Coordinates of C-alpha atoms in Angstrom, one line a residue:
X1 CA -33.9 19.8 90.3
X2 CA -32.1 18.6 87.2
X3 CA -32.2 20.8 84.1
X4 CA -32.2 18.9 80.7
X5 CA -30.6 20.6 77.9
X6 CA -31.4 19.6 74.3
X7 CA -28.7 20.2 71.8
X8 CA -29.4 20.5 68.2
X9 CA -26.7 18.8 66.1
X10 CA -26.2 20.1 62.5
X11 CA -25.5 17.3 60.1
X12 CA -22.3 17.5 58.2
X13 CA -22.3 18.8 54.7
X14 CA -23.5 16.2 52.3
X15 CA -20.9 14.6 50.1
X16 CA -21.4 14.3 46.4
X17 CA -24.0 11.6 45.7
X18 CA -23.0 8.5 43.9
X19 CA -25.2 9.2 41.0
X20 CA -24.8 9.1 37.2
X21 CA -22.1 11.8 37.3
X22 CA -20.0 9.9 39.8
X23 CA -20.6 6.7 37.8
X24 CA -19.3 8.2 34.6
X25 CA -16.3 9.7 36.4
X26 CA -15.5 6.2 37.6
X27 CA -15.9 4.9 34.1
X28 CA -13.3 7.3 32.8
X29 CA -11.0 6.5 35.7
X30 CA -11.3 2.8 35.0
X31 CA -10.9 3.4 31.3
X32 CA -7.7 5.3 31.9
X33 CA -6.3 2.6 34.1
X34 CA -7.2 -0.1 31.6
X35 CA -5.7 1.9 28.7
X36 CA -2.4 2.1 30.5
X37 CA -2.4 -1.6 31.2
X38 CA -3.4 -2.4 27.7
X39 CA -0.6 -0.4 26.2
X40 CA 1.9 -2.1 28.4
X41 CA 0.8 -5.6 27.8
X42 CA 3.5 -7.7 26.3
X43 CA 1.6 -8.7 23.1
X44 CA 0.7 -5.1 22.4
X45 CA 4.2 -3.9 23.0
X46 CA 5.6 -6.6 20.7
X47 CA 3.0 -5.8 18.1
X48 CA 3.8 -2.2 18.1
X49 CA 7.6 -2.8 18.1
X50 CA 7.3 -5.0 15.0
X51 CA 4.8 -2.7 13.3
X52 CA 6.9 0.5 13.8
X53 CA 10.1 -1.3 13.0
X54 CA 8.7 -2.8 9.8
X55 CA 7.2 0.5 8.8
X56 CA 10.5 2.5 9.3
X57 CA 12.6 -0.2 7.6
X58 CA 10.3 -0.4 4.6
X59 CA 9.5 3.3 4.2
X60 CA 13.2 4.3 4.0
X61 CA 13.5 2.7 0.5
X62 CA 9.9 2.2 -0.5
X63 CA 9.0 3.1 -4.1
X64 CA 12.6 3.8 -4.9
X65 CA 12.0 7.3 -3.5
X66 CA 9.3 8.1 -6.1
X67 CA 6.0 7.2 -4.4
X68 CA 2.5 7.8 -5.9
X69 CA 0.4 8.8 -2.9
X70 CA -2.6 6.9 -4.3
X71 CA -0.5 3.7 -3.7
X72 CA 1.1 4.9 -0.5
X73 CA -2.2 5.2 1.3
X74 CA -3.1 1.6 0.7
X75 CA 0.3 0.5 1.9
X76 CA -0.6 1.7 5.4
X77 CA -3.5 -0.8 5.9
X78 CA -2.1 -4.3 6.4
X79 CA 0.5 -3.8 9.2
X80 CA -2.0 -2.4 11.7
X81 CA -3.8 -5.7 11.7
X82 CA -1.0 -7.2 13.7
X83 CA -1.6 -4.6 16.4
X84 CA -5.4 -5.2 16.1
X85 CA -4.9 -8.9 16.8
X86 CA -2.7 -8.2 19.9
X87 CA -5.3 -5.7 21.1
X88 CA -8.1 -8.2 20.7
X89 CA -6.2 -10.8 22.8
X90 CA -5.1 -8.3 25.5
X91 CA -8.4 -6.5 26.0
X92 CA -10.2 -9.9 26.1
X93 CA -8.0 -11.0 28.9
X94 CA -8.5 -7.7 30.7
X95 CA -12.3 -8.1 30.7
X96 CA -12.0 -11.6 32.0
X97 CA -9.4 -10.7 34.6
X98 CA -12.0 -10.5 37.4
X99 CA -13.2 -14.0 36.6
X100 CA -9.6 -15.4 36.6
X101 CA -8.8 -13.9 40.0
X102 CA -12.3 -14.5 41.4
X103 CA -12.8 -10.8 42.2
X104 CA -16.0 -10.4 40.2
X105 CA -18.2 -10.4 43.4
X106 CA -16.3 -7.4 44.8
X107 CA -17.5 -5.2 42.0
X108 CA -21.0 -5.4 43.4
X109 CA -20.1 -2.8 46.1
X110 CA -18.9 -0.3 43.5
X111 CA -20.8 2.4 41.6
X112 CA -20.1 0.6 38.3
X113 CA -22.6 -2.0 37.0
X114 CA -21.2 -4.5 34.5
X115 CA -22.4 -2.5 31.5
X116 CA -20.5 0.6 32.6
X117 CA -17.4 -1.5 33.2
X118 CA -17.8 -2.8 29.5
X119 CA -17.9 0.8 28.4
X120 CA -14.7 1.5 30.3
X121 CA -13.0 -1.4 28.5
X122 CA -14.2 -0.2 25.2
X123 CA -12.9 3.4 25.9
X124 CA -9.5 1.9 26.9
X125 CA -9.1 1.0 23.2
X126 CA -9.0 4.6 22.2
X127 CA -5.3 5.4 23.0
X128 CA -4.2 2.3 21.1
X129 CA -6.3 3.3 18.1
X130 CA -5.0 6.8 18.2
X131 CA -1.4 5.6 18.4
X132 CA -2.0 3.4 15.2
X133 CA -3.5 6.5 13.6
X134 CA -0.4 8.5 14.4
X135 CA 1.8 5.7 12.9
X136 CA -0.3 5.7 9.8
X137 CA -0.2 9.4 9.5
X138 CA 3.6 9.3 10.0
X139 CA 4.1 6.6 7.4
X140 CA 2.0 8.5 4.8
X141 CA 3.5 11.8 5.7
X142 CA 7.0 10.4 5.2
X143 CA 6.1 9.2 1.8
X144 CA 4.5 12.5 0.9
X145 CA 7.6 14.5 1.9
X146 CA 9.9 12.5 -0.3
X147 CA 11.1 14.8 -3.2
X148 CA 9.8 12.3 -5.8
X149 CA 6.3 12.0 -4.3
X150 CA 3.2 12.8 -6.5
X151 CA -0.5 12.0 -6.8
X152 CA -3.2 12.2 -4.2
X153 CA -4.0 10.0 -1.2
X154 CA -7.4 9.2 0.2
X155 CA -8.5 9.9 3.8
X156 CA -10.8 6.8 3.6
X157 CA -7.8 4.6 2.7
X158 CA -5.8 6.0 5.7
X159 CA -8.7 5.4 8.1
X160 CA -8.8 1.6 7.3
X161 CA -5.9 0.7 9.6
X162 CA -7.0 2.5 12.7
X163 CA -10.6 1.4 12.3
X164 CA -9.5 -2.2 11.9
X165 CA -7.8 -2.0 15.2
X166 CA -10.9 -0.5 16.8
X167 CA -13.0 -3.3 15.3
X168 CA -10.8 -6.1 16.5
X169 CA -10.5 -4.5 20.0
X170 CA -14.3 -4.2 20.3
X171 CA -14.6 -7.8 19.1
X172 CA -12.3 -8.9 22.0
X173 CA -14.6 -7.1 24.5
X174 CA -17.7 -8.7 23.0
X175 CA -16.1 -12.2 23.1
X176 CA -15.3 -11.8 26.8
X177 CA -18.9 -10.8 27.6
X178 CA -20.3 -13.7 25.5
X179 CA -18.0 -16.4 26.6
X180 CA -16.5 -16.9 30.0
X181 CA -13.6 -19.0 28.7
X182 CA -10.2 -17.4 28.3
X183 CA -9.6 -19.6 25.2
X184 CA -12.3 -18.0 23.0
X185 CA -10.0 -15.1 21.9
X186 CA -7.0 -17.2 21.2
X187 CA -9.1 -19.6 19.2
X188 CA -10.5 -16.7 17.2
X189 CA -6.9 -15.5 16.6
X190 CA -5.9 -18.8 15.2
X191 CA -9.0 -18.8 12.9
X192 CA -8.3 -15.3 11.7
X193 CA -4.6 -16.0 11.0
X194 CA -5.4 -19.2 9.2
X195 CA -8.0 -17.4 7.1
X196 CA -5.6 -14.5 6.2
X197 CA -2.8 -16.9 5.3
X198 CA -4.5 -19.7 3.4
X199 CA -7.9 -18.4 2.2
X200 CA -8.1 -17.4 -1.4
X201 CA -8.4 -13.6 -1.7
X202 CA -11.2 -12.4 -3.9
X203 CA -10.2 -10.5 -7.0
X204 CA -11.2 -7.1 -8.3
X205 CA -14.9 -7.2 -9.2
X206 CA -15.9 -9.6 -6.4
X207 CA -18.2 -7.5 -4.1
X208 CA -17.7 -9.8 -1.1
X209 CA -14.1 -8.8 -0.7
X210 CA -15.1 -5.4 0.7
X211 CA -16.6 -7.1 3.7
X212 CA -13.0 -7.8 5.0
X213 CA -11.3 -5.0 7.1
X214 CA -8.5 -4.5 4.5
X215 CA -8.7 -4.7 0.7
X216 CA -5.2 -4.2 -0.5
X217 CA -5.4 -4.2 -4.3
X218 CA -1.6 -4.1 -4.7
X219 CA -1.3 -3.1 -8.3
X220 CA 1.6 -3.9 -10.6
X221 CA 1.4 -0.5 -12.2
X222 CA 0.4 2.8 -10.7
X223 CA -2.9 4.3 -12.0
X224 CA -3.9 8.0 -11.9
X225 CA -5.9 8.5 -8.7
X226 CA -9.2 9.1 -10.5
X227 CA -8.9 5.6 -12.1
X228 CA -8.8 3.6 -8.9
X229 CA -12.5 3.0 -8.5
X230 CA -12.1 2.0 -4.8
X231 CA -15.0 3.0 -2.5
X232 CA -12.6 4.0 0.3
X233 CA -15.0 6.4 2.0
X234 CA -17.8 3.9 2.0
X235 CA -15.5 1.2 3.3
X236 CA -14.4 3.5 6.1
X237 CA -18.0 4.1 7.0
X238 CA -18.7 0.3 6.9
X239 CA -15.7 -0.3 9.3
X240 CA -16.8 2.5 11.6
X241 CA -20.4 1.2 11.7
X242 CA -19.3 -2.4 12.3
X243 CA -16.9 -1.4 15.1
X244 CA -19.6 0.6 16.8
X245 CA -22.1 -2.2 16.3
X246 CA -19.8 -4.7 18.0
X247 CA -19.0 -2.3 20.8
X248 CA -22.7 -1.6 21.5
X249 CA -23.5 -5.3 21.3
X250 CA -20.9 -5.9 24.0
X251 CA -22.6 -3.3 26.2
X252 CA -26.0 -4.7 25.5
X253 CA -25.1 -8.3 26.4
X254 CA -23.3 -7.1 29.7
X255 CA -26.6 -6.7 31.5
X256 CA -27.3 -5.1 34.9
X257 CA -25.9 -8.1 36.7
X258 CA -24.7 -10.5 34.1
X259 CA -21.1 -9.8 34.9
X260 CA -21.5 -10.7 38.5
X261 CA -22.7 -14.2 37.6
X262 CA -20.0 -16.7 37.1
X263 CA -21.6 -19.3 34.8
X264 CA -19.3 -22.1 33.7
X265 CA -21.0 -22.7 30.5
X266 CA -20.5 -20.2 27.7
X267 CA -24.0 -20.8 26.2
X268 CA -25.8 -20.4 29.5
X269 CA -23.7 -17.4 30.4
X270 CA -24.6 -15.8 27.1
X271 CA -28.3 -16.5 27.8
X272 CA -28.2 -14.9 31.2
X273 CA -26.4 -11.8 29.7
X274 CA -29.0 -11.4 27.1
X275 CA -31.7 -11.4 29.7
X276 CA -29.9 -8.8 31.8
X277 CA -31.3 -5.3 32.3
X278 CA -29.2 -2.1 32.5
X279 CA -29.4 1.6 32.8
X280 CA -29.8 3.3 29.4
X281 CA -31.4 0.2 27.8
X282 CA -33.4 2.2 25.2
X283 CA -30.4 4.4 24.4
X284 CA -28.1 1.4 23.7
X285 CA -30.8 -0.3 21.6
X286 CA -31.3 2.9 19.6
X287 CA -27.5 3.3 19.2
X288 CA -27.1 -0.2 18.1
X289 CA -29.9 0.1 15.5
X290 CA -28.2 3.2 14.2
X291 CA -24.8 1.6 14.1
X292 CA -26.2 -1.4 12.2
X293 CA -27.9 0.9 9.8
X294 CA -24.6 2.7 9.1
X295 CA -22.8 -0.7 8.6
X296 CA -25.5 -1.8 6.1
X297 CA -25.3 1.5 4.2
X298 CA -21.5 1.3 3.9
X299 CA -21.7 -2.4 3.0
X300 CA -24.2 -1.9 0.3
X301 CA -22.6 1.2 -1.2
X302 CA -19.1 -0.2 -1.2
X303 CA -20.1 -3.4 -3.2
X304 CA -21.4 -1.5 -6.2
X305 CA -18.3 -2.3 -8.3
X306 CA -16.3 0.1 -10.4
X307 CA -18.5 3.1 -11.4
X308 CA -19.3 3.4 -15.1
X309 CA -17.6 6.8 -15.2
X310 CA -14.4 5.3 -13.9
X311 CA -14.5 2.5 -16.5
X312 CA -14.9 5.1 -19.3
X313 CA -12.0 7.1 -17.9
X314 CA -9.8 4.0 -17.7
X315 CA -10.5 3.4 -21.4
X316 CA -9.8 7.0 -22.3
X317 CA -6.5 7.1 -20.4
X318 CA -5.4 3.9 -22.0
X319 CA -6.4 4.6 -25.7
X320 CA -6.2 8.3 -26.0
X321 CA -3.7 9.7 -23.5
X322 CA -2.9 12.7 -25.7
X323 CA -6.3 14.1 -25.0
X324 CA -5.6 14.3 -21.2
X325 CA -1.9 15.2 -21.0
X326 CA 0.0 18.4 -20.5
X327 CA 3.1 18.8 -22.8
X328 CA 6.2 20.9 -22.4
X329 CA 9.3 21.2 -24.7
X330 CA 12.8 21.1 -23.5
X331 CA 15.9 21.2 -25.7
X332 CA 14.0 20.0 -28.7
X333 CA 12.2 17.1 -26.9
X334 CA 8.5 17.2 -26.0
X335 CA 7.4 15.7 -22.8
X336 CA 3.7 14.8 -22.4
X337 CA 2.5 13.7 -18.9
X338 CA -0.8 13.2 -17.1
X339 CA -1.7 16.0 -14.8
X340 CA -0.5 14.3 -11.6
X341 CA 2.9 13.6 -13.2
X342 CA 3.9 16.9 -14.7
X343 CA 6.6 17.4 -12.0
X344 CA 8.4 14.2 -13.2
X345 CA 9.3 15.6 -16.6
X346 CA 12.6 16.8 -15.1
X347 CA 13.6 13.2 -14.3
X348 CA 12.7 12.0 -17.8
X349 CA 14.6 14.9 -19.3
X350 CA 17.7 14.0 -17.4
X351 CA 17.7 10.5 -18.9
X352 CA 16.9 11.7 -22.5
X353 CA 19.7 14.3 -22.3
X354 CA 22.2 11.7 -21.1
X355 CA 21.4 9.2 -23.9
X356 CA 21.5 12.0 -26.5
X357 CA 24.8 13.1 -25.3
X358 CA 26.4 9.7 -25.9
X359 CA 25.0 9.7 -29.5
X360 CA 26.6 13.1 -30.1
X361 CA 26.1 15.0 -33.3
X362 CA 24.4 12.1 -35.0
X363 CA 21.1 12.9 -33.2
X364 CA 21.2 16.6 -33.0
X365 CA 18.4 17.0 -35.5
X366 CA 16.1 14.4 -33.9
X367 CA 13.1 15.7 -32.1
X368 CA 11.6 13.1 -29.7
X369 CA 8.3 13.0 -28.1
X370 CA 8.2 11.3 -24.7
X371 CA 4.6 10.3 -24.0
X372 CA 3.4 8.9 -20.7
X373 CA 1.1 5.8 -21.1
X374 CA -0.8 3.5 -18.8
X375 CA -2.9 0.4 -19.4
X376 CA -5.8 0.8 -17.1
X377 CA -8.7 -1.0 -18.8
X378 CA -8.1 -4.2 -16.9
X379 CA -8.0 -2.7 -13.4
X380 CA -5.6 -2.4 -10.6
X381 CA -4.2 -5.9 -10.4
X382 CA -3.7 -6.4 -14.1
X383 CA -0.2 -6.8 -15.6
X384 CA -1.2 -6.3 -19.2
X385 CA 1.7 -4.9 -21.4
X386 CA 1.2 -1.9 -23.6
X387 CA 1.6 -2.0 -27.3
X388 CA 4.6 -0.1 -28.7
X389 CA 4.0 3.2 -30.4
X390 CA 4.2 3.1 -34.1
X391 CA 4.6 6.9 -34.8
X392 CA 8.2 7.9 -35.5
X393 CA 10.4 9.4 -32.7
X394 CA 7.9 8.7 -29.9
X395 CA 8.9 7.1 -26.7
X396 CA 6.6 5.5 -24.1
X397 CA 7.2 6.2 -20.4
X398 CA 5.2 4.6 -17.6
X399 CA 3.7 5.9 -14.3
X400 CA 6.4 4.4 -12.1
X401 CA 9.9 5.7 -11.7
X402 CA 13.1 5.0 -9.8
X403 CA 15.2 1.9 -9.5
X404 CA 14.9 -0.4 -12.6
X405 CA 12.5 1.9 -14.3
X406 CA 15.3 4.5 -15.0
X407 CA 17.5 2.2 -17.2
X408 CA 14.4 0.6 -18.7
X409 CA 13.4 4.1 -19.9
X410 CA 16.9 4.8 -21.1
X411 CA 16.7 1.6 -23.2
X412 CA 13.4 2.8 -24.7
X413 CA 14.9 6.2 -25.7
X414 CA 18.1 4.6 -27.1
X415 CA 15.9 2.1 -29.1
X416 CA 14.0 4.9 -30.8
X417 CA 17.1 6.9 -31.5
X418 CA 18.7 3.9 -33.3
X419 CA 15.6 2.5 -35.1
X420 CA 13.4 5.5 -35.4
X421 CA 10.2 3.8 -34.1
X422 CA 9.4 2.1 -30.8
X423 CA 7.6 -0.8 -32.5
X424 CA 10.7 -1.6 -34.5
X425 CA 13.0 -1.4 -31.5
X426 CA 11.0 -4.2 -29.8
X427 CA 11.9 -6.5 -32.6
X428 CA 15.7 -5.9 -32.7
X429 CA 17.9 -9.0 -33.0
X430 CA 20.9 -7.7 -35.0
X431 CA 24.0 -5.6 -34.3
X432 CA 22.0 -2.5 -33.6
X433 CA 21.0 -3.9 -30.2
X434 CA 24.6 -3.6 -29.0
X435 CA 24.5 0.2 -29.8
X436 CA 21.1 0.6 -28.1
X437 CA 22.3 -1.0 -24.9
X438 CA 25.6 1.0 -24.7
X439 CA 23.7 4.2 -25.3
X440 CA 21.2 3.3 -22.5
X441 CA 23.7 2.1 -19.9
X442 CA 27.1 3.9 -20.4
X443 CA 26.0 7.2 -18.9
X444 CA 24.8 5.7 -15.6
X445 CA 26.7 5.7 -12.4
X446 CA 26.9 1.9 -12.3
X447 CA 26.4 0.5 -15.8
X448 CA 27.0 -3.1 -14.9
X449 CA 24.4 -2.9 -12.1
X450 CA 21.9 -1.3 -14.5
X451 CA 22.6 -4.1 -17.0
X452 CA 21.7 -6.6 -14.3
X453 CA 18.6 -4.8 -13.2
X454 CA 17.0 -4.6 -16.7
X455 CA 17.4 -8.3 -17.4
X456 CA 14.7 -10.7 -16.3
X457 CA 17.2 -13.2 -14.8
X458 CA 19.4 -10.5 -13.2
X459 CA 22.4 -11.8 -15.0
X460 CA 25.3 -10.1 -16.8
X461 CA 26.2 -13.0 -19.1
X462 CA 24.6 -15.2 -21.6
X463 CA 21.3 -14.6 -23.3
X464 CA 18.4 -12.8 -21.5
X465 CA 15.2 -10.9 -21.9
X466 CA 15.4 -7.1 -21.3
X467 CA 12.3 -5.7 -19.4
X468 CA 10.4 -2.9 -21.1
X469 CA 7.2 -1.0 -20.7
X470 CA 6.2 -2.3 -24.1
X471 CA 7.8 -5.1 -26.1
X472 CA 10.8 -6.7 -24.3
X473 CA 14.1 -7.0 -26.1
X474 CA 16.0 -10.2 -26.5
X475 CA 19.8 -10.1 -26.0
X476 CA 21.9 -13.0 -27.3
X477 CA 25.0 -14.2 -25.5
X478 CA 27.1 -12.4 -28.2
X479 CA 25.2 -9.1 -27.5
X480 CA 25.9 -9.4 -23.8
X481 CA 29.6 -10.1 -24.4
X482 CA 30.0 -7.1 -26.5
X483 CA 28.0 -4.8 -24.2
X484 CA 30.1 -5.8 -21.2
X485 CA 33.3 -5.1 -23.1
X486 CA 32.0 -1.7 -24.3
X487 CA 31.0 -0.8 -20.7
X488 CA 34.6 -1.6 -19.5
X489 CA 36.1 0.8 -22.1
X490 CA 36.4 4.6 -21.6
X491 CA 33.1 6.3 -22.4
X492 CA 34.7 9.0 -24.6
X493 CA 36.5 6.5 -26.7
X494 CA 33.4 4.4 -27.5
X495 CA 31.3 7.6 -27.9
X496 CA 33.6 8.9 -30.6
X497 CA 33.4 5.6 -32.6
X498 CA 29.6 5.5 -32.2
X499 CA 29.3 9.0 -33.6
X500 CA 31.8 8.4 -36.4
X501 CA 30.1 5.2 -37.6
X502 CA 26.4 6.1 -36.7
X503 CA 25.0 5.6 -40.1
X504 CA 26.3 2.0 -40.4
X505 CA 25.7 1.1 -36.7
X506 CA 22.0 2.0 -37.1
X507 CA 21.3 0.3 -40.4
X508 CA 19.1 -2.9 -40.2
X509 CA 21.6 -4.9 -42.1
X510 CA 24.5 -4.5 -39.6
X511 CA 25.4 -7.8 -37.9
X512 CA 26.7 -8.3 -34.4
X513 CA 30.2 -9.1 -35.8
X514 CA 30.3 -6.0 -37.9
X515 CA 29.3 -3.9 -34.9
X516 CA 32.2 -5.3 -33.0
X517 CA 34.6 -4.4 -35.8
X518 CA 33.3 -0.8 -36.1
X519 CA 33.6 -0.3 -32.3
X520 CA 37.1 -1.8 -32.1
X521 CA 36.2 -5.0 -30.5
X522 CA 37.1 -8.7 -31.3
X523 CA 34.3 -10.8 -32.9
X524 CA 32.3 -12.3 -30.0
X525 CA 32.9 -15.9 -29.1
X526 CA 29.4 -16.4 -27.6
X527 CA 26.5 -17.6 -29.7
X528 CA 24.5 -15.0 -31.7
X529 CA 21.1 -16.6 -32.0
X530 CA 18.0 -14.7 -30.8
X531 CA 15.7 -16.2 -28.2
X532 CA 12.3 -17.3 -29.5

């Protein structure tokens, strides 16, 4: 008799199901893999190398060491576009990789449907965007740590660069999901580059310019931060909403099985993608609707133009600066500056003291007022000159400093010391101009270089126009000849003669020839006719 034994086999412990949790873990794993590949792609590496190299090279000497942070934040926006274009091309090629190598069908056995793979590619953009944000922060921080830095930066302005990279990267993913051709992204790059190089840039006041990722507004003169009138925060919201809209649109057109189909025509492939279904359909539609709403909100709010309050403030700063300034007195000279510039009075005082010391006892009883001025009524991009001050013993100083601005200010100080009024100094064409130029330049570390810097044509011979914050001066060839000779002589020797003959050297009747005689020089051989 045979006995039958029935054994009960206990099934092995169940492994983790391939559900939503496993799918999202796979999404993150794929995103990490694609992010590493993206950052090591040759176009991206080259773009980052150029971007970082250019930023370091430029920031070392930018703003002559005296940056205004309301200008420095805008200077961080353009260079990241190069990285954004490289990211657009590289991520587009990454999404199309499965089509190029005919491995798309193998993804059907994985836990990742096409729309989740699209999400992974979008997430792979995050490290590149964060790296750009670090570069932007480093560039701005470097400017802010310079001893001559002042003013206030805007977080909205600093976000424009990283958000532009995010937008361009998301656009690269969307193009790959809409068009199977690998030539779509390069063609778009050509169009974007052509547009950026040759298209006419809208001017201030044109609302459509804010629809572009970057709106530079590179001003000729620095304005106080409250006068900029730039909707930086709204523009950042617009860019963020647009980037999110493009990203969700890429997810939306991926479809449940759209990625697995290998349509040869871009139009038919797009149609199949739009008919696809995917998990989270309602959530993506709702998210896309919200992102579009944010984009429209930012677009509308940023195109409102310069606020009326800002226009009034610009007029007040331009016409009545004394009502807004803080004044301090040092060694008999009063320095009046806008609130953001009060720390710069030490630099102004150094120049004033240097010019005063060359004039010696002749100006000991003169009490100057150095007043900061700005012409802001015509906006950021205007190069309108300021009218010279007509009150006695008042000197204008601008909002920029360093480099050429230092000898320019020294000329303004010397002009007021010699003529008494800034308005009269701008009309000089007699022998007094020689005294003015020597007082302004002789105390510098490199007088001949300063002479070259303040002349429009960068020359040290012949006639030329001298740059000024207000009315420019005109040097004849005879003036230039005498000034060069004076700068070659010992400073103490010429200073003693200037002090001894101050009264005659500063009279309106003094000629260039007589000035040469008083200072111990030969009569100039060059022509002594003022430029018209």
